[in-house]
Short mmCIF file of C-alpha atoms in Angstrom, two decimals:
data_model
loop_
_atom_site.label_atom_id
_atom_site.label_comp_id
_atom_site.label_asym_id
_atom_site.label_seq_id
_atom_site.Cartn_x
_atom_site.Cartn_y
_atom_site.Cartn_z
CA MET A 10 82.52 79.58 110.22
CA GLN A 11 81.54 78.29 113.62
CA GLU A 12 78.53 76.09 114.00
CA LYS A 13 75.80 77.31 116.29
CA THR A 14 75.53 73.89 117.89
CA THR A 15 76.90 70.59 116.80
CA THR A 16 73.98 68.33 117.47
CA GLY A 17 73.50 65.39 115.18
CA LYS A 18 70.20 66.85 114.07
CA GLN A 19 71.86 70.03 112.84
CA ILE A 20 74.65 68.20 111.02
CA ASN A 21 72.06 65.98 109.32
CA SER A 22 70.12 69.09 108.39
CA GLU A 23 73.21 70.58 106.72
CA MET A 24 73.87 67.44 104.77
CA ALA A 25 70.24 67.27 103.75
CA ASP A 26 70.37 70.87 102.51
CA SER A 27 73.35 70.07 100.28
CA GLU A 28 71.63 66.96 99.06
CA MET A 29 68.47 68.88 98.28
CA VAL A 30 70.48 71.41 96.29
CA LYS A 31 72.02 68.63 94.23
CA GLN A 32 68.64 67.10 93.57
CA ALA A 33 67.10 70.46 92.63
CA LEU A 34 69.89 71.09 90.15
CA ALA A 35 69.25 67.72 88.58
CA ASP A 36 65.46 67.95 88.61
CA ALA A 37 63.47 71.19 88.87
CA ASN A 38 60.57 69.50 90.65
CA SER A 39 62.91 68.55 93.51
CA PHE A 40 63.26 72.25 94.22
CA GLY A 41 59.90 71.83 95.93
CA LEU A 42 61.74 70.16 98.83
CA ILE A 43 63.69 73.37 99.46
CA ILE A 44 60.50 75.41 99.25
CA ASP A 45 58.82 73.09 101.76
CA ARG A 46 61.67 73.48 104.22
CA TYR A 47 62.10 77.24 103.99
CA GLU A 48 58.74 78.70 102.99
CA LYS A 49 57.43 79.27 106.49
CA GLN A 50 60.70 80.62 107.86
CA LEU A 51 61.26 83.04 105.01
CA SER A 52 57.63 84.15 104.98
CA ARG A 53 57.88 85.01 108.66
CA TYR A 54 61.25 86.70 108.18
CA ILE A 55 60.08 88.87 105.29
CA ARG A 56 56.96 89.89 107.20
CA ARG A 57 59.04 90.88 110.23
CA LEU A 58 61.48 92.81 108.09
CA LEU A 59 58.94 94.77 106.12
CA CYS A 60 55.81 94.63 108.27
CA CYS A 61 53.74 94.53 105.13
CA ALA A 62 50.52 92.77 104.21
CA ASP A 63 50.27 89.10 103.27
CA GLN A 64 49.97 89.78 99.54
CA GLU A 65 53.27 91.67 99.42
CA VAL A 66 54.95 88.97 101.50
CA GLU A 67 53.79 86.26 99.11
CA ASP A 68 54.97 88.22 96.09
CA ILE A 69 58.39 88.77 97.60
CA LEU A 70 58.58 85.14 98.72
CA GLN A 71 57.83 83.94 95.22
CA GLU A 72 60.51 86.23 93.77
CA THR A 73 62.91 84.97 96.43
CA PHE A 74 62.44 81.33 95.54
CA ILE A 75 62.77 82.06 91.82
CA ALA A 76 66.05 83.87 92.59
CA VAL A 77 67.17 80.95 94.77
CA TYR A 78 66.54 78.51 91.95
CA THR A 79 68.21 80.70 89.34
CA ASN A 80 71.32 81.14 91.50
CA LEU A 81 71.48 77.64 92.95
CA ASN A 82 74.91 77.02 91.41
CA GLU A 83 76.29 79.98 93.36
CA TYR A 84 75.99 78.10 96.65
CA ASN A 85 79.37 76.52 97.33
CA GLY A 86 79.01 75.10 100.83
CA LYS A 87 81.40 77.56 102.46
CA TYR A 88 78.65 78.58 104.86
CA LYS A 89 75.21 77.32 105.83
CA PHE A 90 72.60 76.98 103.11
CA SER A 91 70.08 78.63 105.43
CA SER A 92 72.34 81.70 105.62
CA TRP A 93 72.58 81.81 101.85
CA ILE A 94 68.84 81.54 101.30
CA TYR A 95 68.15 84.10 104.02
CA ARG A 96 70.57 86.44 102.26
CA ILE A 97 68.58 86.22 99.04
CA ALA A 98 65.32 86.83 100.92
CA HIS A 99 66.87 89.79 102.72
CA ASN A 100 68.15 91.34 99.49
CA LYS A 101 64.75 90.94 97.81
CA ALA A 102 62.98 92.48 100.78
CA VAL A 103 65.39 95.40 101.00
CA ASN A 104 65.05 96.09 97.26
CA VAL A 105 61.29 96.26 97.63
CA LEU A 106 61.64 98.46 100.69
CA ARG A 107 63.77 100.92 98.74
CA LYS A 108 61.23 101.11 95.96
CA HIS A 109 58.25 101.86 98.12
CA LYS A 110 57.57 102.31 101.78
CA PHE A 111 54.93 100.13 103.25
CA GLU A 112 52.51 101.40 105.79
CA LYS A 113 53.97 99.72 108.79
CA VAL A 114 51.58 97.53 110.61
CA ILE A 115 52.11 95.42 113.65
CA VAL A 116 51.47 91.89 112.67
CA ASN A 117 49.67 90.14 115.45
CA LYS A 118 49.51 86.77 113.81
CA GLU A 119 52.65 85.66 115.58
CA ASN A 120 50.95 85.91 118.95
CA GLU A 121 49.08 82.80 117.97
CA ASP A 122 52.17 80.66 118.14
CA GLY A 123 53.76 82.49 121.05
CA GLU A 124 56.93 83.32 119.18
CA SER A 125 56.57 87.06 119.60
CA ASP A 126 56.36 86.70 123.37
CA SER A 127 59.67 84.88 123.51
CA PHE A 128 61.16 87.59 121.27
CA VAL A 129 60.05 90.25 123.74
CA ASP A 130 61.42 88.24 126.67
CA ARG A 131 64.81 87.74 125.00
CA ILE A 132 65.30 91.31 123.94
CA ALA A 133 63.95 92.70 127.21
CA SER A 134 66.55 90.81 129.15
CA ASP A 135 69.34 91.82 126.79
CA ILE A 136 68.56 95.51 126.91
CA ASP A 137 68.12 95.33 130.66
CA LEU A 138 64.66 96.72 130.54
CA GLU A 139 62.77 96.35 133.73
CA LYS A 140 60.30 93.54 133.76
CA GLU A 141 57.63 95.80 135.14
CA LEU A 142 57.94 98.09 132.16
CA ILE A 143 57.46 95.21 129.79
CA SER A 144 54.66 93.62 131.67
CA GLU A 145 52.72 96.85 131.68
CA LYS A 146 52.83 97.14 127.93
CA GLN A 147 51.75 95.04 125.06
CA ALA A 148 54.35 93.09 123.13
CA ASP A 149 53.22 95.25 120.21
CA TRP A 150 54.78 98.21 121.96
CA VAL A 151 58.22 96.62 121.75
CA LYS A 152 57.67 95.60 118.17
CA LYS A 153 56.49 99.07 117.24
CA ALA A 154 59.68 100.53 118.66
CA LEU A 155 61.67 97.92 116.72
CA ASN A 156 59.90 98.86 113.51
CA ASN A 157 60.93 102.47 113.99
CA LEU A 158 64.61 101.75 114.27
CA ASP A 159 66.95 102.39 111.36
CA GLN A 160 66.91 99.48 108.94
CA LYS A 161 70.51 98.48 109.68
CA TYR A 162 69.66 97.94 113.38
CA LYS A 163 66.35 96.30 112.61
CA ASP A 164 68.03 93.84 110.23
CA VAL A 165 70.39 92.50 112.87
CA LEU A 166 67.91 92.54 115.75
CA VAL A 167 65.28 90.66 113.74
CA LEU A 168 67.83 88.03 112.76
CA LYS A 169 69.12 87.67 116.29
CA TYR A 170 65.96 87.84 118.36
CA TYR A 171 63.31 86.62 115.97
CA GLU A 172 65.24 84.21 113.79
CA ASP A 173 67.67 83.21 116.57
CA LYS A 174 70.72 83.43 114.31
CA ASP A 175 74.22 83.65 115.75
CA TYR A 176 76.72 86.37 114.84
CA ASP A 177 78.44 84.37 112.10
CA GLU A 178 75.15 83.47 110.45
CA ILE A 179 74.01 87.10 110.58
CA ALA A 180 77.37 88.13 109.09
CA ASP A 181 76.91 85.66 106.22
CA ILE A 182 73.32 86.75 105.60
CA LEU A 183 74.04 90.48 105.59
CA LYS A 184 77.58 90.17 104.13
CA ILE A 185 79.18 92.16 106.90
CA SER A 186 81.87 91.21 109.39
CA SER A 187 81.04 89.56 112.71
CA GLY A 188 82.52 92.55 114.46
CA THR A 189 80.13 94.86 112.64
CA VAL A 190 77.24 92.57 113.58
CA GLY A 191 78.19 92.88 117.22
CA SER A 192 78.44 96.66 117.02
CA LEU A 193 75.11 97.00 115.26
CA ILE A 194 73.36 94.74 117.75
CA THR A 195 74.77 96.69 120.68
CA ARG A 196 73.86 100.06 119.17
CA GLY A 197 70.48 98.75 118.04
CA ARG A 198 69.65 97.51 121.53
CA ASN A 199 70.66 100.85 123.02
CA LYS A 200 68.50 102.73 120.52
CA LEU A 201 65.61 100.42 121.23
CA LYS A 202 65.97 100.95 124.95
CA GLU A 203 66.02 104.72 124.44
CA LEU A 204 62.86 104.54 122.38
CA LEU A 205 61.11 102.40 124.93
CA GLN A 206 62.15 104.54 127.85
CA SER A 207 61.13 107.73 126.09
CA GLU A 208 57.53 106.64 126.62
CA LYS A 209 56.65 107.66 123.06
CA TYR A 210 54.84 104.42 122.80
CA MET B 24 46.55 82.32 100.65
CA LYS B 25 48.70 81.46 97.65
CA ASN B 26 50.26 78.07 97.15
CA ILE B 27 53.81 79.38 96.84
CA LYS B 28 55.36 76.02 96.02
CA LYS B 29 52.92 75.32 93.22
CA ASP B 30 53.22 78.83 91.79
CA VAL B 31 57.02 78.79 91.86
CA LEU B 32 57.37 75.36 90.27
CA GLN B 33 54.78 76.29 87.66
CA LYS B 34 56.59 79.50 86.83
CA ILE B 35 59.91 77.64 86.54
CA GLN B 36 58.33 75.21 84.10
CA GLU B 37 56.32 77.75 82.07
CA GLN B 38 59.15 80.22 81.66
CA ASN B 39 61.75 77.48 81.28
CA ILE B 40 63.83 79.02 84.03
CA LYS B 41 67.18 77.32 84.45
CA PRO B 42 69.84 77.76 87.13
CA LYS B 43 72.70 79.92 85.94
CA PRO B 44 75.75 77.78 85.13
CA ARG B 45 78.36 77.49 87.82
CA TRP B 46 81.10 78.87 85.59
CA GLN B 47 79.39 82.28 85.56
CA PHE B 48 79.77 82.57 89.32
CA LEU B 49 83.32 81.24 89.22
CA LEU B 50 84.20 83.71 86.47
CA LYS B 51 82.73 86.63 88.40
CA SER B 52 84.58 85.59 91.53
CA ALA B 53 87.86 85.20 89.64
CA PHE B 54 87.36 88.54 87.90
CA ILE B 55 86.95 90.36 91.19
CA LYS B 56 90.11 88.77 92.54
CA VAL B 57 92.07 89.58 89.39
CA ILE B 58 91.01 93.23 89.56
CA ALA B 59 92.10 93.35 93.19
CA VAL B 60 95.51 91.91 92.26
CA ILE B 61 95.84 94.37 89.38
CA GLY B 62 95.02 97.18 91.79
CA ILE B 63 97.77 96.05 94.14
CA ALA B 64 100.22 95.61 91.24
CA VAL B 65 99.55 99.05 89.76
CA GLY B 66 99.68 100.60 93.22
CA SER B 67 103.02 98.91 93.88
CA ILE B 68 104.45 100.12 90.58
CA GLY B 69 103.11 103.57 91.32
CA PHE B 70 104.73 103.69 94.74
CA GLY B 71 108.03 102.36 93.38
CA ILE B 72 108.10 105.06 90.72
CA ILE B 73 107.09 107.72 93.28
CA LEU B 74 110.09 106.81 95.41
CA PHE B 75 112.37 106.78 92.37
CA LEU B 76 111.21 110.12 90.97
CA PHE B 77 111.10 111.91 94.29
CA GLU B 78 114.57 110.75 95.23
CA ALA B 79 116.01 111.37 91.77
CA ASN B 80 114.63 114.88 91.87
CA PHE B 81 114.72 116.16 95.38
CA VAL B 82 117.72 114.44 96.95
CA GLU B 83 119.93 114.73 93.91
CA PHE B 84 118.94 118.31 93.32
CA ASN B 85 119.65 119.35 96.88
CA LEU B 86 122.99 117.59 96.92
CA ALA B 87 123.96 119.54 93.83
CA SER B 88 122.70 122.93 94.85
CA GLY B 89 123.01 122.67 98.60
CA LEU B 90 119.64 124.32 98.79
CA GLY B 91 116.37 122.92 100.02
CA SER B 92 113.72 125.10 98.50
CA PHE B 93 110.04 124.76 99.08
CA GLU B 94 109.56 125.14 95.36
CA THR B 95 111.84 122.15 94.72
CA ILE B 96 109.88 120.04 97.13
CA ILE B 97 106.62 120.93 95.47
CA LEU B 98 108.01 120.36 91.98
CA SER B 99 109.51 117.04 93.05
CA ILE B 100 106.18 115.59 94.08
CA PRO B 101 104.98 113.15 91.42
CA VAL B 102 101.35 114.16 91.80
CA VAL B 103 99.92 112.02 89.06
CA TRP B 104 101.60 108.88 90.34
CA ILE B 105 100.31 109.62 93.84
CA LEU B 106 96.81 109.81 92.39
CA VAL B 107 97.43 106.52 90.56
CA LEU B 108 98.56 104.94 93.83
CA CYS B 109 95.47 106.16 95.72
CA LEU B 110 93.10 105.00 92.99
CA SER B 111 94.78 101.60 92.71
CA VAL B 112 94.69 101.02 96.46
CA PHE B 113 91.01 101.90 96.50
CA ILE B 114 90.29 99.54 93.61
CA ALA B 115 92.17 96.75 95.39
CA PHE B 116 90.33 97.45 98.66
CA TYR B 117 86.90 97.58 97.01
CA ASN B 118 87.37 94.32 95.13
CA LEU B 119 88.90 92.51 98.11
CA LYS B 120 85.95 93.62 100.22
CA HIS B 121 83.51 92.36 97.58
CA SER B 122 85.26 89.03 97.06
CA ASP B 123 83.63 85.81 98.30
CA SER B 124 84.97 86.06 101.83
CA GLY B 125 86.00 89.70 101.95
CA TYR B 126 82.91 90.82 103.83
CA ARG B 127 84.02 88.76 106.86
CA TYR B 128 86.86 91.17 107.58
CA GLU B 129 86.58 94.68 108.95
CA SER B 130 86.84 97.32 106.23
CA ILE B 131 89.69 99.07 108.00
CA LYS B 132 91.73 95.84 108.02
CA VAL B 133 91.11 95.14 104.33
CA PHE B 134 92.09 98.72 103.50
CA ALA B 135 95.21 98.49 105.65
CA VAL B 136 96.25 95.26 103.92
CA SER B 137 95.75 96.89 100.50
CA VAL B 138 97.88 99.86 101.51
CA VAL B 139 100.63 97.90 103.26
CA VAL B 140 101.04 95.30 100.50
CA SER B 141 101.14 98.00 97.80
CA LEU B 142 103.73 100.03 99.71
CA LEU B 143 105.89 97.02 100.57
CA LEU B 144 105.91 95.68 97.02
CA GLY B 145 106.50 99.20 95.74
CA PHE B 146 109.52 99.54 98.01
CA VAL B 147 110.87 96.24 96.69
CA ILE B 148 110.40 97.49 93.13
CA TYR B 149 112.25 100.70 94.04
CA ILE B 150 115.27 99.15 95.76
CA SER B 151 115.64 96.54 93.02
CA GLY B 152 116.04 99.35 90.50
CA PHE B 153 113.05 98.17 88.53
CA SER B 154 111.20 101.46 88.98
CA ASN B 155 113.95 103.16 86.97
CA VAL B 156 113.48 100.63 84.17
CA LEU B 157 109.71 101.10 84.26
CA SER B 158 109.93 104.87 84.27
CA ASN B 159 112.18 104.82 81.23
CA ALA B 160 109.95 102.34 79.45
CA PHE B 161 106.92 104.57 80.06
CA ALA B 162 108.86 107.59 78.82
CA ASP B 163 109.88 105.73 75.67
CA HIS B 164 106.50 104.30 74.79
CA ILE B 165 103.82 106.61 76.15
CA PRO B 166 103.42 109.95 74.37
CA TYR B 167 103.82 112.98 76.63
CA TYR B 168 104.49 110.71 79.64
CA SER B 169 107.69 112.53 80.53
CA GLN B 170 106.26 116.00 80.22
CA LEU B 171 103.17 115.17 82.25
CA LEU B 172 104.25 112.59 84.80
CA ASP B 173 108.00 112.99 85.30
CA PRO B 174 108.58 115.80 87.80
CA ARG B 175 112.18 116.04 86.68
CA TYR B 176 110.85 117.94 83.68
CA ALA B 177 109.38 120.60 85.90
CA VAL B 178 112.47 120.84 88.07
CA TRP B 179 115.07 120.88 85.27
CA ASN B 180 113.18 123.00 82.77
CA ARG B 181 113.92 126.28 84.56
CA PRO B 182 116.86 127.88 82.69
CA SER B 183 116.09 131.32 84.10
CA GLU B 184 116.72 129.85 87.57
CA GLY B 185 119.85 128.07 86.45
CA TYR B 186 118.51 124.58 85.77
CA LEU B 187 118.59 123.29 82.21
CA ALA B 188 118.26 119.82 80.76
CA GLY B 189 118.03 118.40 77.28
CA ASP B 190 119.65 116.40 74.50
CA ILE B 191 123.13 117.21 73.16
CA LYS B 192 123.00 117.91 69.44
CA GLU B 193 126.58 118.86 68.69
CA LEU B 194 129.86 119.44 70.44
CA MET B 195 132.00 122.46 69.55
CA VAL B 196 135.42 122.30 71.17
CA ASP B 197 138.26 124.66 70.25
CA SER B 198 141.34 126.08 71.91
CA GLU B 199 139.41 128.86 73.59
CA SER B 200 136.24 127.26 74.78
CA SER B 201 134.19 124.12 75.01
CA LYS B 202 130.60 124.45 73.90
CA LEU B 203 127.75 122.22 73.02
CA LEU B 204 124.45 122.68 71.23
CA LEU B 205 121.55 121.48 73.32
CA THR B 206 117.83 121.08 72.66
CA ASP B 207 116.09 121.58 75.98
CA LEU B 208 113.06 119.71 77.30
CA SER B 209 110.73 122.26 75.70
CA GLY B 210 112.42 121.91 72.31
CA LYS B 211 114.35 125.19 72.45
CA GLN B 212 117.96 125.30 71.25
CA TRP B 213 120.77 126.51 73.54
CA THR B 214 124.46 127.09 73.14
CA VAL B 215 126.03 125.92 76.38
CA ASP B 216 129.52 126.95 77.39
CA TYR B 217 130.90 124.22 79.62
CA SER B 218 134.54 125.38 79.60
CA ASN B 219 134.52 125.84 83.37
CA ALA B 220 131.98 123.17 84.27
CA SER B 221 132.58 120.15 86.48
CA VAL B 222 131.25 116.98 84.94
CA LYS B 223 129.59 114.69 87.48
CA GLY B 224 128.87 110.99 87.40
CA LYS B 225 129.05 108.92 84.29
CA VAL B 226 128.23 111.72 81.88
CA GLN B 227 128.94 111.04 78.27
CA LEU B 228 129.27 114.27 76.36
CA ILE B 229 128.30 112.86 73.01
CA SER B 230 125.65 113.72 70.48
CA GLY B 231 122.30 112.29 71.53
CA ALA B 232 123.05 112.08 75.24
CA ARG B 233 120.60 113.66 77.66
CA VAL B 234 122.12 115.74 80.42
CA LYS B 235 121.20 118.05 83.31
CA ILE B 236 123.07 121.35 83.58
CA ILE B 237 123.39 123.80 86.47
CA GLY B 238 124.56 127.29 85.57
CA ASN B 239 123.13 130.59 84.44
CA VAL B 240 121.60 132.20 81.39
CA LYS B 241 123.88 134.50 79.43
CA SER B 242 121.48 135.56 76.71
CA GLU B 243 118.30 134.48 74.96
CA SER B 244 119.83 131.21 73.83
CA ALA B 245 123.17 131.06 75.59
CA PHE B 246 123.83 129.23 78.86
CA SER B 247 126.97 129.04 80.95
CA ALA B 248 127.38 125.70 82.76
CA SER B 249 128.98 125.24 86.16
CA GLU B 250 128.04 121.57 86.46
CA ILE B 251 126.90 118.88 84.05
CA ARG B 252 125.24 115.73 85.32
CA PRO B 253 123.70 112.68 83.68
CA TRP B 254 119.95 112.61 83.19
CA GLU B 255 119.76 109.26 84.96
CA GLY B 256 121.31 108.90 88.35
CA ASN B 257 120.07 108.62 91.93
CA GLY B 258 121.42 110.17 95.07
CA LYS B 259 123.62 107.20 95.98
CA LYS B 260 125.40 107.17 92.69
CA LEU B 261 125.91 110.89 92.92
CA GLN B 262 127.39 110.69 96.41
CA GLU B 263 129.86 108.06 95.24
CA ASN B 264 131.00 110.38 92.44
CA LEU B 265 131.36 113.58 94.48
#
């Protein structure tokens, strides 16, 4: 699996993840280190995936970390630990989604840290949407369109444009081939562009 | 806002949650791979036997009769083994796709590999002659295997159309005629006059031998043979003997 970048920081991060896993297996309290590292990321990811309220996000996050701990021996280092933990979070979120539909809300909290704006900028440029069209609308408009895509497109677009994962990481998280990731991203972008240009929003 | 870390660690402690042992994941992974290999193996055996049965039936039959009937083609098709092959290939594909790294490959490629490997190994089984051995072993040890899965039964159990097969019970040779008592594949007894029959291949006309007979029905339980052939024998062997 190719590395996204090969900076020293990233390599150290990978080694630290493996080390944290070893420590957590030896001592349950050390699992707190993994929670510290991934709580914010996974919380944000689950919220973007499901667009549900904080309470539901926290419940799913707790279930996710329990599942991570229970299945810690499954991780074998063949791919990034972050991909593995994201996979568990994704599966938990999708299971909940299948059981009951949440009233989809646009979460505006992310505007506070500016991440949603960069998401809109990245996807706008990739789908070749005119800058004027974006600038006229709220970022919420783009996110609303994203929320109304089929789940399979939303999964890959969230991972690529919100979580900034590369194709191999997305493939490992969703357990699909890199080729399928590429196809879904392309089709998802096209669908998104159609939705945005249809002026439904 | 909940303190997730505190809640999770507390729950782990209170409920005494432990990580599942590594061997469980290794066992699951190995099991999936073994099932995939079994799928390929069964598919290969299935394809080898398909080739053997189809050739033994269709090619040999046409060489003998000089006719290529649609009915013969249909009867020659080992339907059940084809179903076994399809099911096995699917099982192999499904388990390969769900193996540790299987998801990284396109489904169409994994399916193609399952099909190609099964067919190639099946062909090897066929040309090595092992499919003949397997087919006989199944016939000997599995009840009703021959009647249900061996299309030769359907093709050679048509005395009214001139195709009879069965086990020789007794030979009756005198100065005027040569006859044998035969129990056909359905269990019915026939008196077969083979005075004017040509005997093909390595046929042993002895009690207990199973033979195929081409000829015509004379009466309710009398058959006149024009050709007697061994029950076992592929097209190549037959061509050498003609």
